[in-house]
PDB file of C-alpha atoms in Angstrom:
ATOM      1  CA  UNK X   1      91.741 108.998  69.759  1.00 68.00           C
ATOM      2  CA  UNK X   2      91.484 110.511  73.236  1.00 80.00           C
ATOM      3  CA  UNK X   3      91.641 109.547  76.888  1.00 90.00           C
ATOM      4  CA  UNK X   4      90.269 111.019  80.098  1.00 94.00           C
ATOM      5  CA  UNK X   5      92.362 110.943  83.268  1.00 96.00           C
ATOM      6  CA  UNK X   6      91.356 112.482  86.582  1.00 97.00           C
ATOM      7  CA  UNK X   7      94.308 113.515  88.738  1.00 98.00           C
ATOM      8  CA  UNK X   8      94.328 114.323  92.455  1.00 98.00           C
ATOM      9  CA  UNK X   9      97.456 115.827  94.018  1.00 98.00           C
ATOM     10  CA  UNK X  10      98.235 115.594  97.737  1.00 98.00           C
ATOM     11  CA  UNK X  11     100.753 117.839  99.485  1.00 98.00           C
ATOM     12  CA  UNK X  12     102.584 115.305 101.672  1.00 98.00           C
ATOM     13  CA  UNK X  13     103.597 118.021 104.132  1.00 98.00           C
ATOM     14  CA  UNK X  14      99.899 118.460 104.911  1.00 98.00           C
ATOM     15  CA  UNK X  15      98.576 114.881 104.788  1.00 98.00           C
ATOM     16  CA  UNK X  16      99.328 111.335 105.915  1.00 98.00           C
ATOM     17  CA  UNK X  17      98.834 108.238 103.761  1.00 98.00           C
ATOM     18  CA  UNK X  18      97.458 105.016 105.276  1.00 98.00           C
ATOM     19  CA  UNK X  19      97.144 101.514 103.790  1.00 98.00           C
ATOM     20  CA  UNK X  20      94.660  98.811 104.787  1.00 98.00           C
ATOM     21  CA  UNK X  21      94.743  95.106 103.897  1.00 98.00           C
ATOM     22  CA  UNK X  22      91.356  93.810 102.769  1.00 97.00           C
ATOM     23  CA  UNK X  23      89.577  91.032 104.645  1.00 97.00           C
ATOM     24  CA  UNK X  24      90.104  88.740 101.628  1.00 96.00           C
ATOM     25  CA  UNK X  25      92.674  90.380  99.333  1.00 95.00           C
ATOM     26  CA  UNK X  26      95.553  90.566  98.738  1.00 95.00           C
ATOM     27  CA  UNK X  27      96.383  87.096 100.045  1.00 92.00           C
ATOM     28  CA  UNK X  28      97.375  83.605  99.038  1.00 86.00           C
ATOM     29  CA  UNK X  29      94.933  80.703  99.659  1.00 87.00           C
ATOM     30  CA  UNK X  30      96.495  79.731 102.985  1.00 85.00           C
ATOM     31  CA  UNK X  31      98.040  83.099 103.782  1.00 85.00           C
ATOM     32  CA  UNK X  32      97.225  85.687 106.446  1.00 92.00           C
ATOM     33  CA  UNK X  33      94.575  88.303 105.769  1.00 93.00           C
ATOM     34  CA  UNK X  34      93.786  91.774 107.037  1.00 95.00           C
ATOM     35  CA  UNK X  35      90.578  92.928 108.692  1.00 95.00           C
ATOM     36  CA  UNK X  36      89.506  95.387 105.994  1.00 97.00           C
ATOM     37  CA  UNK X  37      88.708  98.308 108.328  1.00 98.00           C
ATOM     38  CA  UNK X  38      90.393 101.692 108.536  1.00 98.00           C
ATOM     39  CA  UNK X  39      91.350 102.882 112.003  1.00 97.00           C
ATOM     40  CA  UNK X  40      88.162 103.901 113.827  1.00 97.00           C
ATOM     41  CA  UNK X  41      89.774 106.989 115.361  1.00 97.00           C
ATOM     42  CA  UNK X  42      90.957 108.150 111.929  1.00 97.00           C
ATOM     43  CA  UNK X  43      87.442 107.732 110.564  1.00 97.00           C
ATOM     44  CA  UNK X  44      85.895 109.707 113.417  1.00 96.00           C
ATOM     45  CA  UNK X  45      88.616 112.376 113.539  1.00 95.00           C
ATOM     46  CA  UNK X  46      87.091 114.744 111.011  1.00 96.00           C
ATOM     47  CA  UNK X  47      90.449 114.701 109.202  1.00 97.00           C
ATOM     48  CA  UNK X  48      89.714 111.978 106.650  1.00 98.00           C
ATOM     49  CA  UNK X  49      90.089 113.497 103.166  1.00 98.00           C
ATOM     50  CA  UNK X  50      89.941 110.646 100.679  1.00 98.00           C
ATOM     51  CA  UNK X  51      89.857 106.898 100.077  1.00 98.00           C
ATOM     52  CA  UNK X  52      91.085 105.020  97.016  1.00 98.00           C
ATOM     53  CA  UNK X  53      91.697 101.505  95.740  1.00 98.00           C
ATOM     54  CA  UNK X  54      94.709  99.287  96.236  1.00 98.00           C
ATOM     55  CA  UNK X  55      96.240  96.833  93.766  1.00 97.00           C
ATOM     56  CA  UNK X  56      95.740  93.435  92.143  1.00 96.00           C
ATOM     57  CA  UNK X  57      94.503  90.326  93.933  1.00 92.00           C
ATOM     58  CA  UNK X  58      97.053  87.789  95.128  1.00 90.00           C
ATOM     59  CA  UNK X  59      96.272  85.426  92.260  1.00 89.00           C
ATOM     60  CA  UNK X  60      97.209  88.125  89.735  1.00 90.00           C
ATOM     61  CA  UNK X  61     100.908  88.351  90.445  1.00 87.00           C
ATOM     62  CA  UNK X  62     101.231  87.703  94.185  1.00 89.00           C
ATOM     63  CA  UNK X  63     102.703  91.155  94.641  1.00 95.00           C
ATOM     64  CA  UNK X  64     103.888  91.991  98.143  1.00 95.00           C
ATOM     65  CA  UNK X  65     101.664  93.693 100.695  1.00 97.00           C
ATOM     66  CA  UNK X  66     102.142  94.610 104.358  1.00 97.00           C
ATOM     67  CA  UNK X  67     100.268  96.805 106.811  1.00 97.00           C
ATOM     68  CA  UNK X  68     100.697  97.351 110.549  1.00 94.00           C
ATOM     69  CA  UNK X  69     103.144  94.478 110.903  1.00 93.00           C
ATOM     70  CA  UNK X  70     101.033  91.902 109.029  1.00 96.00           C
ATOM     71  CA  UNK X  71     102.713  90.669 105.864  1.00 96.00           C
ATOM     72  CA  UNK X  72      99.989  89.308 103.593  1.00 96.00           C
ATOM     73  CA  UNK X  73     102.457  88.633 100.765  1.00 95.00           C
ATOM     74  CA  UNK X  74     106.271  88.934 100.813  1.00 94.00           C
ATOM     75  CA  UNK X  75     107.955  91.673  98.805  1.00 95.00           C
ATOM     76  CA  UNK X  76     109.670  90.645  95.575  1.00 95.00           C
ATOM     77  CA  UNK X  77     112.668  92.294  93.947  1.00 96.00           C
ATOM     78  CA  UNK X  78     112.130  94.177  90.725  1.00 96.00           C
ATOM     79  CA  UNK X  79     108.538  95.220  91.328  1.00 97.00           C
ATOM     80  CA  UNK X  80     107.006  98.658  91.731  1.00 98.00           C
ATOM     81  CA  UNK X  81     106.408  99.467  95.393  1.00 98.00           C
ATOM     82  CA  UNK X  82     104.915 102.251  97.484  1.00 98.00           C
ATOM     83  CA  UNK X  83     106.162 102.410 101.078  1.00 98.00           C
ATOM     84  CA  UNK X  84     104.951 104.316 104.135  1.00 98.00           C
ATOM     85  CA  UNK X  85     107.599 104.835 106.791  1.00 97.00           C
ATOM     86  CA  UNK X  86     107.010 105.008 110.534  1.00 95.00           C
ATOM     87  CA  UNK X  87     107.794 108.712 110.202  1.00 95.00           C
ATOM     88  CA  UNK X  88     104.999 109.031 107.618  1.00 96.00           C
ATOM     89  CA  UNK X  89     107.383 109.405 104.659  1.00 97.00           C
ATOM     90  CA  UNK X  90     105.975 108.067 101.383  1.00 98.00           C
ATOM     91  CA  UNK X  91     108.254 106.640  98.706  1.00 98.00           C
ATOM     92  CA  UNK X  92     107.653 104.932  95.361  1.00 98.00           C
ATOM     93  CA  UNK X  93     110.339 102.898  93.625  1.00 97.00           C
ATOM     94  CA  UNK X  94     111.572  99.481  92.567  1.00 97.00           C
ATOM     95  CA  UNK X  95     112.030  96.996  95.398  1.00 97.00           C
ATOM     96  CA  UNK X  96     115.633  95.822  95.518  1.00 95.00           C
ATOM     97  CA  UNK X  97     116.857  98.824  93.527  1.00 94.00           C
ATOM     98  CA  UNK X  98     117.133 101.703  95.978  1.00 88.00           C
ATOM     99  CA  UNK X  99     114.022 100.688  97.895  1.00 92.00           C
ATOM    100  CA  UNK X 100     114.067  97.744 100.312  1.00 87.00           C
ATOM    101  CA  UNK X 101     113.834  96.662 103.943  1.00 85.00           C
ATOM    102  CA  UNK X 102     116.896  98.758 104.842  1.00 85.00           C
ATOM    103  CA  UNK X 103     114.886 101.910 104.166  1.00 85.00           C
ATOM    104  CA  UNK X 104     112.442 101.092 106.961  1.00 82.00           C
ATOM    105  CA  UNK X 105     111.033 100.686 109.441  1.00 94.00           C
ATOM    106  CA  UNK X 106     107.770 100.796 107.486  1.00 96.00           C
ATOM    107  CA  UNK X 107     104.186 100.808 108.694  1.00 97.00           C
ATOM    108  CA  UNK X 108     103.049  99.589 105.266  1.00 97.00           C
ATOM    109  CA  UNK X 109     104.101  98.801 101.745  1.00 96.00           C
ATOM    110  CA  UNK X 110     102.302  97.601  98.619  1.00 98.00           C
ATOM    111  CA  UNK X 111     103.692  96.243  95.355  1.00 98.00           C
ATOM    112  CA  UNK X 112     101.935  96.084  91.990  1.00 97.00           C
ATOM    113  CA  UNK X 113     103.361  95.257  88.556  1.00 95.00           C
ATOM    114  CA  UNK X 114     106.396  97.211  87.310  1.00 97.00           C
ATOM    115  CA  UNK X 115     107.204 100.904  87.544  1.00 98.00           C
ATOM    116  CA  UNK X 116     105.344 103.041  85.006  1.00 98.00           C
ATOM    117  CA  UNK X 117     107.720 105.969  85.319  1.00 98.00           C
ATOM    118  CA  UNK X 118     111.169 105.698  86.847  1.00 97.00           C
ATOM    119  CA  UNK X 119     113.375 108.701  87.548  1.00 97.00           C
ATOM    120  CA  UNK X 120     111.051 110.847  85.438  1.00 96.00           C
ATOM    121  CA  UNK X 121     111.095 108.604  82.365  1.00 97.00           C
ATOM    122  CA  UNK X 122     108.408 106.241  81.081  1.00 98.00           C
ATOM    123  CA  UNK X 123     109.725 102.668  81.332  1.00 97.00           C
ATOM    124  CA  UNK X 124     109.982 100.583  78.147  1.00 97.00           C
ATOM    125  CA  UNK X 125     107.614  97.898  79.459  1.00 95.00           C
ATOM    126  CA  UNK X 126     104.745 100.387  79.319  1.00 97.00           C
ATOM    127  CA  UNK X 127     104.636  99.979  75.535  1.00 96.00           C
ATOM    128  CA  UNK X 128     104.625  96.165  75.381  1.00 94.00           C
ATOM    129  CA  UNK X 129     100.831  95.803  75.570  1.00 89.00           C
ATOM    130  CA  UNK X 130     101.230  92.848  77.930  1.00 90.00           C
ATOM    131  CA  UNK X 131      98.106  91.742  79.800  1.00 89.00           C
ATOM    132  CA  UNK X 132     100.383  89.575  81.958  1.00 89.00           C
ATOM    133  CA  UNK X 133     102.307  92.607  83.197  1.00 91.00           C
ATOM    134  CA  UNK X 134      99.589  95.250  83.219  1.00 95.00           C
ATOM    135  CA  UNK X 135      96.350  93.272  83.492  1.00 88.00           C
ATOM    136  CA  UNK X 136      93.273  93.351  81.282  1.00 87.00           C
ATOM    137  CA  UNK X 137      89.498  93.225  81.410  1.00 87.00           C
ATOM    138  CA  UNK X 138      87.672  89.889  81.555  1.00 84.00           C
ATOM    139  CA  UNK X 139      87.327  90.150  77.783  1.00 86.00           C
ATOM    140  CA  UNK X 140      91.093  90.584  77.447  1.00 86.00           C
ATOM    141  CA  UNK X 141      91.049  94.309  76.674  1.00 90.00           C
ATOM    142  CA  UNK X 142      94.159  96.177  77.831  1.00 92.00           C
ATOM    143  CA  UNK X 143      92.392  99.510  77.275  1.00 94.00           C
ATOM    144  CA  UNK X 144      90.200  99.687  80.363  1.00 96.00           C
ATOM    145  CA  UNK X 145      89.633 101.558  83.622  1.00 97.00           C
ATOM    146  CA  UNK X 146      93.046 102.010  85.251  1.00 97.00           C
ATOM    147  CA  UNK X 147      94.433 103.739  88.334  1.00 98.00           C
ATOM    148  CA  UNK X 148      97.945 104.630  89.412  1.00 98.00           C
ATOM    149  CA  UNK X 149      99.944 106.333  92.131  1.00 98.00           C
ATOM    150  CA  UNK X 150     102.866 108.654  91.448  1.00 98.00           C
ATOM    151  CA  UNK X 151     105.218 110.881  93.403  1.00 98.00           C
ATOM    152  CA  UNK X 152     107.325 113.891  92.413  1.00 98.00           C
ATOM    153  CA  UNK X 153     111.138 113.979  92.410  1.00 98.00           C
ATOM    154  CA  UNK X 154     111.311 115.574  95.866  1.00 98.00           C
ATOM    155  CA  UNK X 155     108.826 113.133  97.455  1.00 97.00           C
ATOM    156  CA  UNK X 156     106.631 116.086  98.348  1.00 98.00           C
ATOM    157  CA  UNK X 157     103.549 115.567  96.162  1.00 98.00           C
ATOM    158  CA  UNK X 158     101.593 112.337  95.759  1.00 98.00           C
ATOM    159  CA  UNK X 159      99.364 111.863  92.697  1.00 98.00           C
ATOM    160  CA  UNK X 160      96.388 109.552  92.274  1.00 98.00           C
ATOM    161  CA  UNK X 161      95.449 109.105  88.624  1.00 98.00           C
ATOM    162  CA  UNK X 162      92.456 107.209  87.245  1.00 98.00           C
ATOM    163  CA  UNK X 163      90.180 107.085  84.246  1.00 97.00           C
ATOM    164  CA  UNK X 164      88.134 104.962  81.864  1.00 96.00           C
ATOM    165  CA  UNK X 165      89.470 103.479  78.627  1.00 93.00           C
ATOM    166  CA  UNK X 166      93.118 104.036  79.495  1.00 96.00           C
ATOM    167  CA  UNK X 167      95.935 102.232  77.734  1.00 96.00           C
ATOM    168  CA  UNK X 168      99.199 102.002  79.624  1.00 97.00           C
ATOM    169  CA  UNK X 169     100.880 104.610  77.365  1.00 97.00           C
ATOM    170  CA  UNK X 170      97.967 107.013  77.964  1.00 97.00           C
ATOM    171  CA  UNK X 171      98.187 106.453  81.727  1.00 98.00           C
ATOM    172  CA  UNK X 172     101.943 107.015  81.586  1.00 98.00           C
ATOM    173  CA  UNK X 173     101.425 110.217  79.607  1.00 97.00           C
ATOM    174  CA  UNK X 174      99.074 111.541  82.288  1.00 97.00           C
ATOM    175  CA  UNK X 175     101.628 110.760  84.986  1.00 98.00           C
ATOM    176  CA  UNK X 176     104.467 112.468  83.148  1.00 97.00           C
ATOM    177  CA  UNK X 177     102.241 115.502  82.483  1.00 96.00           C
ATOM    178  CA  UNK X 178     102.220 116.172  86.238  1.00 96.00           C
ATOM    179  CA  UNK X 179     105.913 115.250  86.619  1.00 96.00           C
ATOM    180  CA  UNK X 180     105.375 112.005  88.525  1.00 98.00           C
ATOM    181  CA  UNK X 181     109.020 110.989  88.975  1.00 98.00           C
ATOM    182  CA  UNK X 182     108.226 107.409  89.993  1.00 98.00           C
ATOM    183  CA  UNK X 183     104.843 105.728  89.661  1.00 98.00           C
ATOM    184  CA  UNK X 184     103.105 102.390  89.910  1.00 98.00           C
ATOM    185  CA  UNK X 185      99.897 100.854  88.624  1.00 98.00           C
ATOM    186  CA  UNK X 186      97.127 100.226  91.142  1.00 98.00           C
ATOM    187  CA  UNK X 187      93.960  98.284  90.326  1.00 97.00           C
ATOM    188  CA  UNK X 188      92.158  98.168  86.974  1.00 97.00           C
ATOM    189  CA  UNK X 189      88.614  97.652  85.587  1.00 95.00           C
ATOM    190  CA  UNK X 190      85.539  99.624  86.567  1.00 94.00           C
ATOM    191  CA  UNK X 191      84.531  97.423  89.509  1.00 94.00           C
ATOM    192  CA  UNK X 192      87.780  98.085  91.339  1.00 96.00           C
ATOM    193  CA  UNK X 193      89.022 101.547  90.305  1.00 98.00           C
ATOM    194  CA  UNK X 194      87.553 103.872  92.903  1.00 98.00           C
ATOM    195  CA  UNK X 195      88.322 107.194  94.561  1.00 98.00           C
ATOM    196  CA  UNK X 196      86.094 109.133  96.954  1.00 98.00           C
ATOM    197  CA  UNK X 197      86.559 112.555  98.521  1.00 98.00           C
ATOM    198  CA  UNK X 198      85.356 112.547 102.123  1.00 98.00           C
ATOM    199  CA  UNK X 199      83.272 115.297 103.705  1.00 97.00           C
ATOM    200  CA  UNK X 200      81.695 115.380 107.155  1.00 97.00           C
ATOM    201  CA  UNK X 201      78.098 116.091 108.019  1.00 95.00           C
ATOM    202  CA  UNK X 202      77.023 116.011 111.672  1.00 94.00           C
ATOM    203  CA  UNK X 203      80.393 114.386 112.454  1.00 93.00           C
ATOM    204  CA  UNK X 204      79.683 111.529 110.008  1.00 96.00           C
ATOM    205  CA  UNK X 205      81.947 110.964 106.978  1.00 97.00           C
ATOM    206  CA  UNK X 206      80.253 111.101 103.569  1.00 97.00           C
ATOM    207  CA  UNK X 207      81.848 109.869 100.341  1.00 98.00           C
ATOM    208  CA  UNK X 208      81.752 111.702  96.992  1.00 98.00           C
ATOM    209  CA  UNK X 209      83.109 109.880  93.904  1.00 97.00           C
ATOM    210  CA  UNK X 210      85.891 111.466  91.887  1.00 98.00           C
ATOM    211  CA  UNK X 211      84.253 110.388  88.617  1.00 97.00           C
ATOM    212  CA  UNK X 212      80.476 110.075  89.107  1.00 94.00           C
ATOM    213  CA  UNK X 213      80.113 108.142  85.849  1.00 93.00           C
ATOM    214  CA  UNK X 214      81.804 104.884  86.737  1.00 93.00           C
ATOM    215  CA  UNK X 215      82.620 105.342  90.421  1.00 96.00           C
ATOM    216  CA  UNK X 216      79.011 105.582  91.600  1.00 93.00           C
ATOM    217  CA  UNK X 217      78.744 101.980  92.817  1.00 92.00           C
ATOM    218  CA  UNK X 218      79.158 101.497  96.590  1.00 95.00           C
ATOM    219  CA  UNK X 219      80.617 104.968  96.977  1.00 96.00           C
ATOM    220  CA  UNK X 220      81.348 104.457 100.693  1.00 97.00           C
ATOM    221  CA  UNK X 221      82.954 101.051 100.176  1.00 97.00           C
ATOM    222  CA  UNK X 222      86.074 101.949 102.169  1.00 98.00           C
ATOM    223  CA  UNK X 223      84.191 103.569 105.043  1.00 98.00           C
ATOM    224  CA  UNK X 224      83.117 100.091 106.107  1.00 97.00           C
ATOM    225  CA  UNK X 225      84.755  96.682 105.977  1.00 98.00           C
ATOM    226  CA  UNK X 226      86.317  96.032 102.587  1.00 98.00           C
ATOM    227  CA  UNK X 227      87.240  92.673 101.084  1.00 97.00           C
ATOM    228  CA  UNK X 228      89.857  94.419  98.958  1.00 97.00           C
ATOM    229  CA  UNK X 229      92.819  96.508 100.102  1.00 98.00           C
ATOM    230  CA  UNK X 230      92.711 100.292  99.976  1.00 98.00           C
ATOM    231  CA  UNK X 231      94.460 103.530 100.896  1.00 98.00           C
ATOM    232  CA  UNK X 232      93.145 106.545 102.720  1.00 98.00           C
ATOM    233  CA  UNK X 233      94.426 110.078 103.277  1.00 98.00           C
ATOM    234  CA  UNK X 234      94.262 112.142 106.468  1.00 98.00           C
ATOM    235  CA  UNK X 235      94.873 115.829 107.008  1.00 98.00           C
ATOM    236  CA  UNK X 236      97.684 116.262 109.537  1.00 95.00           C
ATOM    237  CA  UNK X 237      96.673 117.594 112.932  1.00 85.00           C
TER     238      UNK X 237
END
């Protein structure tokens, strides 16, 4: 009957987006893995603004992931992708359909499921209720904690959206409410959906959860080594 979605908007002219591969995920059993740490200078800079979760594990779709030249999983055509260019430009789109290697060089990219919104319109797959496409809780519920990343038509504003008890149509509705032109699903379920605003005290970064009820476990999880992949946001110098 209702849904709650928290939305954070980032002015991309004022911030830089970074992506970190986790020390265990995403990866295939015999594949390469990241180190799970954000750049130490970024952490100590005083410019760190926020941290938030990445996408599904490798076993849940084997969606492509690359950071700093290390390709944990190869990109696949047809899947929703967020890219970070060497010039800092952030794009979200469908790999192989206007977004591919030719648009690089990239410092990072991450794929996850299919596009939620494409060219300002909610995609038809959003309404199929598929746990295979969109994931589900351990109990098989498709209405669960969900997070997503969207971008406006001019690639100037990046949106992080998350909330409890979200169906895919409700998540899509939240994204279209803020005019997210293209958007992709990130991780789901309470254990993995996480966003923290970062403040500094005595030059040390402190994490504050976006939603205290549900994001209060290991609030500083991305300020140390993380087994799972994540993003972080820096204020430009």
